[in-house]
């Protein structure tokens, strides 16, 4: 007899307010919010924030310009019908359901944290390193910082009766199952260890002071600070709590590091690396003989960003950028530097961040077949005119 009999797997159906067009109907067609070209670059079912769109924003990325990463299409769920079912052999008893009002009645926490797709920067594996990788060719716009408000996952798990020998929890989304190349992988789900779940993970229902927008997980999503964005399951409908380790295609096949530089079975992915972006679009023309205030942002999953060095001449000379924010554990820092170019012609802007744990962006990112964790210094081309 197994110590914990297999529990009832809950029905994850929920009433929807009507279906959107299929994602493949048009680029970005499965995303609910407007995607004007001055704010977003669209990649299939996903949309990234254009670098210059961050320039005039404050610390937090406004909801209308926050990147969207959807495996399928944004479902429009009704909070009144929404239920979160917590279930599994890692609980002391039967599955426990929470409604939206019940979740909102729990003690609320607010946390300003970056959310970033592990594949952010993927296109530079090809354009800077000549590596052959698969996946959405993001530049550096698959990241944003928001104030997330919600209940602690720890509180919900304790109310549901989590056992002391539970090891993993697996939140699952209510969006359509992900089908690729004829293979149905089921609904988006990804396990995390109980230690992470009880530490800093939020069941968020607000983003920057507003109810979560449809595209960002309405009515409730997971926010797992410092971890790869896929850990932050949107439209969460159920959470399995298990006394044995769990896996899903999102840990065994996707969001795993494969290739000659990684172990034969691949390496798991959790904490995000150090990265930086300039808030200027590649190819921008900058007049010579004028002082330009150039700005950017850096962030790291492994601690706050302590230092950012910049170069405006392709890496020949470097100096420290002025940091505009204190290092924050799971947020980003804004920085700036003044540049007065004299010679017309092409130039390259480079930024290299170092976090409080001493991790510095390398010149070359370690390649992997699916192009995750591009953390090398990115060369941003501009033209002095
Ligand atoms: N959750 C569900 N249910 N479905 C998804 O497609 N995408 C994940 C994660 N959670 C996803 C999901 C990925 S890969 C990322 S990077 C983040 O959501 C993106 O969150 P955002 O679209 O709010 O920016």
Short mmCIF file of C-alpha atoms and ligand atoms in Angstrom, two decimals:
data_model
loop_
_atom_site.label_atom_id
_atom_site.label_comp_id
_atom_site.label_asym_id
_atom_site.label_seq_id
_atom_site.Cartn_x
_atom_site.Cartn_y
_atom_site.Cartn_z
CA UNK A 1 0.00 0.00 0.00
CA UNK A 2 1.44 3.41 -0.87
CA UNK A 3 1.80 5.69 2.16
CA UNK A 4 -0.40 8.29 0.49
CA UNK A 5 -3.17 6.98 -1.77
CA UNK A 6 -3.51 8.87 -5.05
CA UNK A 7 -5.97 11.67 -4.34
CA UNK A 8 -8.88 12.76 -6.43
CA UNK A 9 -7.69 14.99 -9.30
CA UNK A 10 -10.03 17.97 -9.36
CA UNK A 11 -12.04 19.09 -12.33
CA UNK A 12 -10.30 22.25 -13.57
CA UNK A 13 -13.17 23.51 -15.69
CA UNK A 14 -14.42 27.02 -15.10
CA UNK A 15 -17.00 29.16 -16.84
CA UNK A 16 -15.45 31.58 -19.32
CA UNK A 17 -16.81 34.86 -20.61
CA UNK A 18 -16.34 33.82 -24.21
CA UNK A 19 -13.37 32.61 -26.16
CA UNK A 20 -10.88 34.77 -27.94
CA UNK A 21 -9.72 34.19 -31.46
CA UNK A 22 -7.20 31.34 -31.70
CA UNK A 23 -3.65 32.54 -31.16
CA UNK A 24 -2.60 31.57 -34.64
CA UNK A 25 -5.29 33.74 -36.28
CA UNK A 26 -3.03 36.79 -36.15
CA UNK A 27 0.26 37.79 -34.59
CA UNK A 28 -0.54 38.56 -30.95
CA UNK A 29 -4.19 37.69 -31.65
CA UNK A 30 -4.59 35.74 -28.43
CA UNK A 31 -3.61 38.74 -26.30
CA UNK A 32 -6.44 40.87 -24.95
CA UNK A 33 -4.81 44.30 -24.46
CA UNK A 34 -3.89 46.66 -27.32
CA UNK A 35 -0.37 46.11 -28.67
CA UNK A 36 0.59 49.40 -30.37
CA UNK A 37 3.87 49.11 -32.30
CA UNK A 38 5.52 51.94 -30.33
CA UNK A 39 5.12 49.84 -27.16
CA UNK A 40 5.37 46.21 -28.28
CA UNK A 41 7.11 43.85 -30.67
CA UNK A 42 4.88 40.87 -31.31
CA UNK A 43 6.24 37.33 -31.56
CA UNK A 44 3.40 34.87 -32.32
CA UNK A 45 1.36 34.50 -29.12
CA UNK A 46 3.76 36.77 -27.19
CA UNK A 47 4.57 40.49 -27.04
CA UNK A 48 7.71 42.16 -25.71
CA UNK A 49 8.07 45.74 -24.49
CA UNK A 50 10.21 47.86 -26.83
CA UNK A 51 13.25 49.30 -24.98
CA UNK A 52 12.40 52.96 -25.59
CA UNK A 53 8.91 52.40 -24.12
CA UNK A 54 10.50 51.95 -20.67
CA UNK A 55 12.31 55.26 -20.83
CA UNK A 56 9.52 57.53 -19.72
CA UNK A 57 8.12 55.15 -17.10
CA UNK A 58 8.93 55.13 -13.41
CA UNK A 59 10.29 52.20 -11.50
CA UNK A 60 7.27 49.99 -12.19
CA UNK A 61 6.29 48.93 -15.67
CA UNK A 62 2.76 50.17 -16.40
CA UNK A 63 0.30 47.34 -17.03
CA UNK A 64 -0.41 48.56 -20.57
CA UNK A 65 3.23 48.10 -21.56
CA UNK A 66 4.14 44.96 -19.57
CA UNK A 67 5.31 42.07 -21.78
CA UNK A 68 3.01 39.08 -22.34
CA UNK A 69 4.19 35.51 -22.64
CA UNK A 70 1.31 33.17 -23.51
CA UNK A 71 1.63 29.53 -24.49
CA UNK A 72 -1.86 29.73 -26.05
CA UNK A 73 -4.42 32.53 -25.66
CA UNK A 74 -5.51 34.75 -22.79
CA UNK A 75 -8.67 33.29 -21.21
CA UNK A 76 -11.20 35.76 -19.87
CA UNK A 77 -12.22 34.23 -16.58
CA UNK A 78 -14.88 35.40 -14.17
CA UNK A 79 -13.66 36.00 -10.60
CA UNK A 80 -17.11 35.13 -9.24
CA UNK A 81 -16.83 31.59 -10.64
CA UNK A 82 -13.13 31.16 -10.00
CA UNK A 83 -12.02 28.50 -7.54
CA UNK A 84 -8.56 27.47 -6.46
CA UNK A 85 -8.40 23.78 -5.56
CA UNK A 86 -5.48 22.67 -3.42
CA UNK A 87 -5.14 18.90 -3.50
CA UNK A 88 -2.72 16.00 -3.32
CA UNK A 89 -1.08 13.45 -1.08
CA UNK A 90 0.97 16.20 0.53
CA UNK A 91 -2.15 17.39 2.35
CA UNK A 92 -3.46 15.94 5.60
CA UNK A 93 -6.94 15.51 4.14
CA UNK A 94 -9.27 16.03 1.18
CA UNK A 95 -8.87 18.77 -1.46
CA UNK A 96 -9.62 22.27 -0.19
CA UNK A 97 -11.24 25.01 -2.31
CA UNK A 98 -10.72 28.76 -2.06
CA UNK A 99 -12.90 31.39 -3.75
CA UNK A 100 -11.77 34.85 -4.86
CA UNK A 101 -13.36 36.69 -1.90
CA UNK A 102 -11.86 34.17 0.53
CA UNK A 103 -8.40 34.71 -0.91
CA UNK A 104 -8.78 38.48 -0.71
CA UNK A 105 -9.85 38.18 2.93
CA UNK A 106 -6.49 36.61 3.87
CA UNK A 107 -3.66 38.90 5.07
CA UNK A 108 -2.33 40.72 1.99
CA UNK A 109 1.30 41.27 1.06
CA UNK A 110 2.67 43.66 -1.56
CA UNK A 111 5.96 43.01 -3.24
CA UNK A 112 7.74 44.97 -5.99
CA UNK A 113 9.47 42.37 -8.07
CA UNK A 114 10.72 41.81 -11.59
CA UNK A 115 9.06 39.19 -13.71
CA UNK A 116 11.18 37.93 -16.57
CA UNK A 117 10.96 35.20 -19.15
CA UNK A 118 13.92 32.80 -18.98
CA UNK A 119 14.24 33.17 -22.76
CA UNK A 120 14.63 36.96 -22.62
CA UNK A 121 17.53 38.02 -24.86
CA UNK A 122 17.39 34.74 -26.82
CA UNK A 123 17.89 36.41 -30.23
CA UNK A 124 21.41 37.47 -29.18
CA UNK A 125 22.56 33.84 -28.99
CA UNK A 126 22.24 33.91 -32.78
CA UNK A 127 23.07 37.53 -33.62
CA UNK A 128 26.03 37.93 -31.21
CA UNK A 129 27.36 34.40 -30.82
CA UNK A 130 26.22 32.54 -33.94
CA UNK A 131 24.56 29.84 -31.80
CA UNK A 132 21.72 27.79 -33.21
CA UNK A 133 18.77 27.98 -30.77
CA UNK A 134 15.01 27.42 -30.91
CA UNK A 135 12.22 29.52 -29.37
CA UNK A 136 10.77 33.03 -29.37
CA UNK A 137 13.45 35.46 -30.61
CA UNK A 138 13.09 37.98 -27.78
CA UNK A 139 15.43 40.94 -27.66
CA UNK A 140 15.49 42.26 -24.06
CA UNK A 141 11.84 43.24 -23.61
CA UNK A 142 10.51 40.11 -21.89
CA UNK A 143 10.93 41.64 -18.45
CA UNK A 144 9.03 44.12 -16.28
CA UNK A 145 8.75 45.19 -12.66
CA UNK A 146 5.40 45.48 -10.92
CA UNK A 147 3.89 45.85 -7.48
CA UNK A 148 2.11 42.57 -6.92
CA UNK A 149 -0.46 42.32 -4.13
CA UNK A 150 -1.99 39.11 -2.96
CA UNK A 151 -2.09 36.36 -0.37
CA UNK A 152 0.95 34.39 0.69
CA UNK A 153 1.00 30.95 -0.90
CA UNK A 154 2.31 29.78 2.48
CA UNK A 155 -0.93 30.88 4.20
CA UNK A 156 -3.08 29.07 1.63
CA UNK A 157 -1.01 25.89 1.87
CA UNK A 158 -1.21 25.91 5.67
CA UNK A 159 -4.98 26.47 5.59
CA UNK A 160 -5.25 23.57 3.15
CA UNK A 161 -3.40 21.35 5.61
CA UNK A 162 0.02 20.87 4.06
CA UNK A 163 1.86 17.93 5.66
CA UNK A 164 5.34 18.30 7.10
CA UNK A 165 6.62 15.70 4.61
CA UNK A 166 5.30 17.49 1.50
CA UNK A 167 8.16 18.19 -0.93
CA UNK A 168 6.74 19.83 -4.07
CA UNK A 169 3.76 21.95 -5.08
CA UNK A 170 2.57 22.34 -8.67
CA UNK A 171 0.29 25.24 -9.66
CA UNK A 172 -1.59 24.77 -12.95
CA UNK A 173 -3.16 27.38 -15.22
CA UNK A 174 -6.71 27.48 -16.58
CA UNK A 175 -5.67 28.52 -20.09
CA UNK A 176 -6.03 26.01 -22.92
CA UNK A 177 -3.74 22.98 -23.03
CA UNK A 178 -0.49 23.64 -24.86
CA UNK A 179 -0.25 21.68 -28.11
CA UNK A 180 2.93 21.77 -30.16
CA UNK A 181 3.77 19.69 -33.22
CA UNK A 182 0.72 17.52 -32.58
CA UNK A 183 1.75 16.77 -28.96
CA UNK A 184 -0.71 17.79 -26.25
CA UNK A 185 1.33 18.76 -23.17
CA UNK A 186 -1.74 19.61 -21.09
CA UNK A 187 -2.26 22.80 -19.18
CA UNK A 188 0.74 24.93 -18.26
CA UNK A 189 2.07 23.73 -14.89
CA UNK A 190 5.43 23.67 -13.20
CA UNK A 191 6.45 22.27 -9.82
CA UNK A 192 8.45 24.14 -7.23
CA UNK A 193 9.90 22.88 -3.96
CA UNK A 194 7.84 23.45 -0.81
CA UNK A 195 10.74 25.50 0.58
CA UNK A 196 10.26 28.10 -2.19
CA UNK A 197 6.46 27.96 -1.97
CA UNK A 198 6.52 28.68 1.77
CA UNK A 199 9.17 31.37 1.44
CA UNK A 200 8.17 34.32 -0.76
CA UNK A 201 5.61 33.15 -3.32
CA UNK A 202 2.38 35.16 -3.71
CA UNK A 203 -1.06 34.34 -5.07
CA UNK A 204 -1.42 37.77 -6.67
CA UNK A 205 -4.74 39.43 -7.50
CA UNK A 206 -3.44 42.98 -8.07
CA UNK A 207 -0.76 44.40 -10.34
CA UNK A 208 0.36 48.00 -9.81
CA UNK A 209 -2.73 48.81 -7.75
CA UNK A 210 -5.28 47.41 -10.24
CA UNK A 211 -6.97 44.02 -10.47
CA UNK A 212 -4.72 41.75 -12.53
CA UNK A 213 -5.34 42.42 -16.23
CA UNK A 214 -6.69 39.45 -18.21
CA UNK A 215 -3.35 38.94 -19.97
CA UNK A 216 -1.41 38.83 -16.73
CA UNK A 217 -3.49 36.16 -15.03
CA UNK A 218 -6.87 37.52 -13.94
CA UNK A 219 -8.26 36.72 -11.48
CA UNK A 220 -5.26 35.17 -9.67
CA UNK A 221 -1.71 34.21 -10.61
CA UNK A 222 1.38 32.92 -8.89
CA UNK A 223 4.31 35.34 -8.49
CA UNK A 224 7.55 33.53 -7.66
CA UNK A 225 10.13 36.32 -7.05
CA UNK A 226 13.63 35.91 -8.55
CA UNK A 227 12.68 32.74 -10.41
CA UNK A 228 12.20 32.11 -14.12
CA UNK A 229 8.92 33.67 -15.29
CA UNK A 230 7.35 30.31 -16.10
CA UNK A 231 7.21 29.57 -12.35
CA UNK A 232 4.69 32.42 -12.05
CA UNK A 233 1.66 30.49 -13.33
CA UNK A 234 -1.13 32.75 -14.59
CA UNK A 235 -4.87 32.03 -14.24
CA UNK A 236 -4.06 29.48 -11.55
CA UNK A 237 -6.88 26.98 -11.00
CA UNK A 238 -5.36 24.26 -8.86
CA UNK A 239 -2.24 23.44 -6.92
CA UNK A 240 -1.08 19.88 -6.37
CA UNK A 241 0.78 19.33 -3.10
CA UNK A 242 2.90 16.21 -3.19
CA UNK A 243 4.84 14.07 -0.75
CA UNK A 244 7.04 12.92 -3.67
CA UNK A 245 8.96 15.04 -6.21
CA UNK A 246 6.80 16.25 -9.13
CA UNK A 247 7.73 17.01 -12.72
CA UNK A 248 6.02 18.42 -15.79
CA UNK A 249 7.10 19.05 -19.39
CA UNK A 250 7.94 22.56 -18.15
CA UNK A 251 10.74 21.10 -16.04
CA UNK A 252 11.76 18.05 -18.06
CA UNK A 253 11.55 19.33 -21.67
CA UNK A 254 11.07 23.10 -21.69
CA UNK A 255 12.77 25.56 -19.37
CA UNK A 256 15.68 23.17 -18.95
CA UNK A 257 19.26 23.72 -20.11
CA UNK A 258 20.36 21.17 -22.74
CA UNK A 259 23.53 21.08 -24.82
CA UNK A 260 27.21 20.14 -24.71
CA UNK A 261 27.89 22.55 -21.83
CA UNK A 262 25.23 20.96 -19.61
CA UNK A 263 24.77 17.54 -17.98
CA UNK A 264 23.40 14.74 -20.25
CA UNK A 265 19.86 14.95 -18.78
CA UNK A 266 19.90 18.74 -18.88
CA UNK A 267 20.12 21.22 -16.00
CA UNK A 268 17.08 22.58 -14.11
CA UNK A 269 16.34 26.32 -14.14
CA UNK A 270 15.22 28.34 -11.15
CA UNK A 271 16.94 31.65 -10.28
CA UNK A 272 17.26 34.30 -13.02
CA UNK A 273 20.71 35.56 -14.11
CA UNK A 274 22.06 39.15 -14.18
CA UNK A 275 21.03 41.23 -17.20
CA UNK A 276 20.86 44.83 -18.43
CA UNK A 277 19.02 46.76 -21.10
CA UNK A 278 19.42 50.24 -22.53
CA UNK A 279 16.19 52.19 -22.86
CA UNK A 280 16.91 53.07 -26.46
CA UNK A 281 15.90 51.22 -29.59
CA UNK A 282 18.64 49.58 -31.64
CA UNK A 283 19.50 51.73 -34.64
CA UNK A 284 18.48 55.05 -33.04
CA UNK A 285 20.13 58.13 -34.63
CA UNK A 286 21.79 60.48 -32.11
CA UNK A 287 23.05 63.92 -33.17
CA UNK A 288 26.80 64.57 -32.76
CA UNK A 289 28.01 67.42 -30.53
CA UNK A 290 25.02 67.12 -28.18
CA UNK A 291 25.03 65.62 -24.67
CA UNK A 292 22.60 62.72 -24.52
CA UNK A 293 21.35 61.34 -21.22
CA UNK A 294 21.27 57.61 -21.88
CA UNK A 295 19.31 55.41 -19.48
CA UNK A 296 18.87 51.74 -18.76
CA UNK A 297 17.96 49.10 -16.20
CA UNK A 298 19.71 46.08 -14.70
CA UNK A 299 18.36 43.23 -12.59
CA UNK A 300 19.36 39.87 -11.15
CA UNK A 301 17.59 36.91 -9.60
CA UNK A 302 20.51 36.36 -7.27
CA UNK A 303 20.42 39.63 -5.31
CA UNK A 304 20.25 43.37 -5.95
CA UNK A 305 22.32 45.04 -8.65
CA UNK A 306 25.26 46.76 -6.97
CA UNK A 307 27.14 48.21 -9.96
CA UNK A 308 26.67 48.86 -13.67
CA UNK A 309 29.56 49.66 -16.01
CA UNK A 310 28.85 51.14 -19.42
CA UNK A 311 30.75 51.68 -22.64
CA UNK A 312 29.73 53.95 -25.53
CA UNK A 313 32.54 52.88 -27.83
CA UNK A 314 31.90 49.18 -28.33
CA UNK A 315 33.75 48.08 -25.19
CA UNK A 316 37.07 49.93 -25.60
CA UNK A 317 36.49 52.15 -22.54
CA UNK A 318 34.21 51.62 -19.55
CA UNK A 319 32.95 53.77 -16.69
CA UNK A 320 30.42 53.34 -13.90
CA UNK A 321 26.84 54.41 -14.63
CA UNK A 322 24.97 56.47 -12.01
CA UNK A 323 22.52 54.20 -10.21
CA UNK A 324 19.13 55.79 -9.56
CA UNK A 325 17.81 53.10 -7.18
CA UNK A 326 19.12 51.22 -4.18
CA UNK A 327 19.87 47.55 -4.86
CA UNK A 328 16.70 45.55 -4.27
CA UNK A 329 16.66 41.81 -3.80
CA UNK A 330 14.23 40.98 -6.61
CA UNK A 331 13.66 44.31 -8.34
CA UNK A 332 15.82 46.24 -10.79
CA UNK A 333 17.91 49.39 -10.68
CA UNK A 334 17.54 52.25 -13.12
CA UNK A 335 20.80 53.88 -14.22
CA UNK A 336 21.99 56.68 -16.46
CA UNK A 337 25.07 58.06 -18.12
CA UNK A 338 25.73 61.19 -20.19
CA UNK A 339 27.31 60.84 -23.62
CA UNK A 340 28.46 63.57 -26.00
CA UNK A 341 29.53 61.91 -29.25
CA UNK A 342 31.63 63.93 -31.67
CA UNK A 343 32.26 61.70 -34.68
CA UNK A 344 29.32 60.76 -36.94
CA UNK A 345 29.12 57.05 -37.70
CA UNK A 346 28.09 53.76 -36.11
CA UNK A 347 28.62 53.20 -32.37
CA UNK A 348 27.78 50.46 -29.90
CA UNK A 349 26.42 50.91 -26.36
CA UNK A 350 27.29 48.21 -23.83
CA UNK A 351 26.21 47.73 -20.20
CA UNK A 352 27.55 45.20 -17.71
CA UNK A 353 25.89 44.74 -14.31
CA UNK A 354 27.24 43.12 -11.16
CA UNK A 355 24.91 41.97 -8.42
CA UNK A 356 25.38 42.01 -4.65
CA UNK A 357 26.36 38.32 -4.79
CA UNK A 358 29.27 39.25 -7.08
CA UNK A 359 27.82 37.79 -10.28
CA UNK A 360 28.85 39.87 -13.33
CA UNK A 361 27.49 39.65 -16.85
CA UNK A 362 29.98 37.72 -19.00
CA UNK A 363 31.10 38.54 -22.56
CA UNK A 364 29.64 35.28 -23.80
CA UNK A 365 26.57 33.40 -22.55
CA UNK A 366 26.76 29.62 -22.13
CA UNK A 367 24.83 28.23 -25.11
CA UNK A 368 21.91 25.83 -24.70
CA UNK A 369 19.68 24.38 -27.39
CA UNK A 370 16.54 26.31 -26.37
CA UNK A 371 18.32 29.61 -25.87
CA UNK A 372 17.60 30.34 -22.21
CA UNK A 373 19.53 32.61 -19.83
CA UNK A 374 21.31 34.87 -22.34
CA UNK A 375 23.16 36.89 -19.72
CA UNK A 376 26.10 38.21 -21.76
CA UNK A 377 26.65 41.93 -22.34
CA UNK A 378 24.40 42.95 -25.25
CA UNK A 379 25.76 45.28 -27.94
CA UNK A 380 23.18 47.97 -28.74
CA UNK A 381 23.96 49.61 -32.11
CA UNK A 382 23.21 53.32 -32.60
CA UNK A 383 24.23 55.82 -35.29
CA UNK A 384 25.78 59.20 -34.55
CA UNK A 385 24.59 61.68 -37.18
N1 LIG B 1 0.93 30.65 -16.93
C1 LIG B 1 0.02 30.10 -17.76
N2 LIG B 1 -1.07 29.56 -17.22
N3 LIG B 1 0.20 30.07 -19.10
C2 LIG B 1 1.32 30.61 -19.69
O1 LIG B 1 1.43 30.60 -20.92
N4 LIG B 1 3.50 31.67 -19.29
C3 LIG B 1 4.59 31.72 -18.32
C4 LIG B 1 4.14 32.38 -17.02
N5 LIG B 1 2.90 31.80 -16.58
C5 LIG B 1 2.31 31.16 -18.83
C6 LIG B 1 2.04 31.21 -17.44
C7 LIG B 1 5.78 32.39 -18.77
S1 LIG B 1 6.82 31.47 -19.73
C8 LIG B 1 6.10 33.65 -18.36
S2 LIG B 1 7.58 34.36 -18.77
C9 LIG B 1 5.18 34.46 -17.54
O2 LIG B 1 3.97 33.76 -17.26
C10 LIG B 1 4.82 35.74 -18.27
O3 LIG B 1 3.94 36.52 -17.53
P1 LIG B 1 3.22 37.78 -18.19
O4 LIG B 1 2.59 37.34 -19.47
O5 LIG B 1 2.25 38.28 -17.17
O6 LIG B 1 4.29 38.82 -18.45
#
